[in-house]
Amino acid sequence: MMGFRHVPAAELHLHIEGTLEPELIMELAARNGLTLPFPTLAQLRAQYEFTDLQSFLNLYYANMAVLRTEADFADMTRAYLARASAGGVRHAEIMFDPQAHVVRGVPLAAVVNGIASALAASEQEFGMTTGLIAAFLRDETEEDALEILEQLLAMDAPIIGIGLDSAEVGNPPTKFVRLYDRARAAGLHLIAHAGEEGPPSYVTDALDLLGVERIDHGIRSMEDPALVRRLAAEQVPLTVCPLSNVRLRAVDTLAEHPLPQMLAAGLNVCLNSDDPAYFGGHVDVNFAALETEFGFDADTVATLAGNSIRSSFADGDRKAALLTELQEWRTQQG
Ligand code: ADE
Ligand code: ZN
């Protein structure tokens, strides 16, 4: 069966630095007068075979070297908005990694203002509403994260929440309790990566110790039946990224991805691209791959898209408008 075209959905798990396509890396390197370790497009492209999360993170952080100016961050963000909106994304909550840029000497204001300027024009340019989320690197210290969070608050950065990403195993949620307490006190939404490579206990701890409202990934929750029952009962949103999980070898093949079991268990799962420039595609490509692999019908596609809209931090009016659009899409599928 051919895939359903462009279901209207929200993207809730997206690292803006992971949207940096090889072509744009080349363009920004030239613009900023930088010499890359992999100077041709073909040489760069040859690096995109990953064995685990860390092997991806090494390239992901290295490629960020081309992001130097406010315009670089704005161009990268605009390219994502154009591509995502063409694939049906109507609302996106976008993570960025402030520490990964500040450590390279890029002013925090250039990062925030560049991304925010593109997001500010998004509704008019692309019909997409957005939210910006500062993600903190869990393989760095909590003190470093707290310092950057204070800077973001002091500059009144237009962030709606915080997240936790980078190398998971060995960097549990317990390390970041004070960071999440501070963000909660500042009125921010709270999310965290958990159960991507890390054990189910990290999911439990992210919920109970950090107080997160959503879990990014969460696929390893399936190893703990009691946790699965809890996630189903509480309808905790899990932002699942199937193509990412395949490319980072969290699962061997798409056929072995636990998404069908997660749906069958009544979990609140939605589909996301994570780092689309690295993992083979945006949200629409993730939908198409699952439709092909598992033969999902229009009701299942609509369930996944509805979960994404309801689990977003968009306001009530926006959610209602998007759910109406989704209902119209479902009717058109027959
Ligand atoms: N940073 C960017 N993508 C990530 C992922 N999939 N897991 C953890 N940290 C990340
Ligand atoms: Zn992620």
Short mmCIF file of C-alpha atoms in Angstrom, two decimals, residues 181-308:
data_model
loop_
_atom_site.label_atom_id
_atom_site.label_comp_id
_atom_site.label_asym_id
_atom_site.label_seq_id
_atom_site.Cartn_x
_atom_site.Cartn_y
_atom_site.Cartn_z
CA ASP A 181 13.78 22.07 40.33
CA ARG A 182 15.15 25.40 39.10
CA ALA A 183 13.41 25.13 35.72
CA ARG A 184 10.11 24.20 37.42
CA ALA A 185 10.42 27.24 39.69
CA ALA A 186 10.91 29.36 36.55
CA GLY A 187 7.62 28.07 35.14
CA LEU A 188 9.18 26.02 32.36
CA HIS A 189 7.90 22.76 30.88
CA LEU A 190 10.03 19.72 31.67
CA ILE A 191 11.00 16.86 29.34
CA ALA A 192 13.96 14.45 29.21
CA HIS A 193 15.43 11.74 27.01
CA ALA A 194 15.13 8.42 28.88
CA GLY A 195 15.11 4.77 27.89
CA GLU A 196 16.79 5.30 24.50
CA GLU A 197 19.96 3.36 25.40
CA GLY A 198 19.49 3.66 29.15
CA PRO A 199 17.49 1.23 31.33
CA PRO A 200 13.79 1.48 32.29
CA SER A 201 14.80 2.82 35.73
CA TYR A 202 15.94 6.05 34.01
CA VAL A 203 12.36 6.51 32.73
CA THR A 204 10.96 6.00 36.23
CA ASP A 205 13.51 8.40 37.71
CA ALA A 206 12.85 11.06 35.06
CA LEU A 207 9.17 10.93 36.01
CA ASP A 208 9.58 10.73 39.79
CA LEU A 209 12.77 12.71 40.48
CA LEU A 210 12.74 15.26 37.64
CA GLY A 211 8.95 15.54 37.30
CA VAL A 212 9.00 15.49 33.50
CA GLU A 213 5.78 15.86 31.50
CA ARG A 214 7.02 13.82 28.52
CA ILE A 215 9.68 11.20 27.91
CA ASP A 216 11.82 11.43 24.77
CA HIS A 217 12.22 7.93 23.28
CA GLY A 218 11.27 5.66 26.23
CA ILE A 219 11.44 2.51 24.10
CA ARG A 220 13.34 0.49 26.71
CA SER A 221 10.33 0.95 29.03
CA MET A 222 8.97 -2.13 27.27
CA GLU A 223 11.43 -4.27 29.27
CA ASP A 224 9.56 -3.46 32.51
CA PRO A 225 5.90 -4.60 32.56
CA ALA A 226 5.09 -2.61 35.71
CA LEU A 227 6.45 0.56 34.09
CA VAL A 228 4.43 -0.13 30.93
CA ARG A 229 1.26 -0.40 33.04
CA ARG A 230 2.10 2.87 34.76
CA LEU A 231 2.87 4.73 31.51
CA ALA A 232 -0.44 3.48 30.07
CA ALA A 233 -2.44 4.41 33.19
CA GLU A 234 -0.91 7.90 33.37
CA GLN A 235 -0.86 8.35 29.57
CA VAL A 236 2.68 9.70 29.76
CA PRO A 237 3.61 10.95 26.28
CA LEU A 238 6.54 9.08 24.70
CA THR A 239 8.13 10.82 21.71
CA VAL A 240 9.29 7.83 19.69
CA CYS A 241 11.79 8.14 16.81
CA PRO A 242 11.83 4.85 14.85
CA LEU A 243 14.33 5.73 12.10
CA SER A 244 16.69 7.13 14.74
CA ASN A 245 16.43 3.92 16.77
CA VAL A 246 17.35 1.84 13.70
CA ARG A 247 20.27 4.04 12.67
CA LEU A 248 21.69 4.14 16.23
CA ARG A 249 21.20 0.38 16.55
CA ALA A 250 18.81 0.64 19.53
CA VAL A 251 16.86 -1.89 17.45
CA ASP A 252 18.34 -4.11 14.74
CA THR A 253 15.70 -3.49 12.09
CA LEU A 254 12.52 -1.47 11.70
CA ALA A 255 10.58 -4.74 11.73
CA GLU A 256 11.80 -5.29 15.30
CA HIS A 257 10.84 -1.80 16.48
CA PRO A 258 8.54 -1.98 19.53
CA LEU A 259 6.10 0.71 18.32
CA PRO A 260 3.31 -1.78 17.48
CA GLN A 261 3.64 -3.33 20.96
CA MET A 262 3.65 0.14 22.52
CA LEU A 263 0.41 0.98 20.71
CA ALA A 264 -1.11 -2.36 21.70
CA ALA A 265 -0.21 -1.66 25.35
CA GLY A 266 -2.20 1.57 25.18
CA LEU A 267 0.82 3.87 25.50
CA ASN A 268 0.62 7.52 24.41
CA VAL A 269 3.18 7.35 21.61
CA CYS A 270 3.83 9.75 18.77
CA LEU A 271 6.27 9.84 15.83
CA ASN A 272 9.25 12.14 15.55
CA SER A 273 12.43 12.53 13.51
CA ASP A 274 15.01 13.30 16.29
CA ASP A 275 17.88 14.31 13.94
CA PRO A 276 16.46 14.03 10.43
CA ALA A 277 19.66 15.01 8.59
CA TYR A 278 21.41 12.03 10.21
CA PHE A 279 18.78 9.31 10.41
CA GLY A 280 17.17 9.17 7.00
CA GLY A 281 14.18 11.43 7.16
CA HIS A 282 11.66 13.82 8.62
CA VAL A 283 8.37 12.97 10.32
CA ASP A 284 6.59 12.16 7.04
CA VAL A 285 9.37 9.69 6.15
CA ASN A 286 9.02 8.05 9.57
CA PHE A 287 5.26 7.70 9.00
CA ALA A 288 5.78 6.27 5.50
CA ALA A 289 8.39 3.75 6.71
CA LEU A 290 6.08 2.46 9.46
CA GLU A 291 3.08 2.27 7.14
CA THR A 292 5.15 0.14 4.78
CA GLU A 293 6.71 -2.01 7.51
CA PHE A 294 3.65 -2.63 9.66
CA GLY A 295 0.76 -1.90 7.27
CA PHE A 296 -0.68 0.76 9.58
CA ASP A 297 -4.20 1.82 8.59
CA ALA A 298 -5.53 5.38 8.56
CA ASP A 299 -6.92 5.02 12.10
CA THR A 300 -3.49 4.10 13.48
CA VAL A 301 -1.84 6.98 11.62
CA ALA A 302 -4.51 9.33 13.00
CA THR A 303 -3.98 7.98 16.53
CA LEU A 304 -0.25 8.70 16.33
CA ALA A 305 -0.85 12.20 14.92
CA GLY A 306 -3.59 12.90 17.50
CA ASN A 307 -1.26 11.84 20.31
CA SER A 308 1.37 14.28 19.05
#
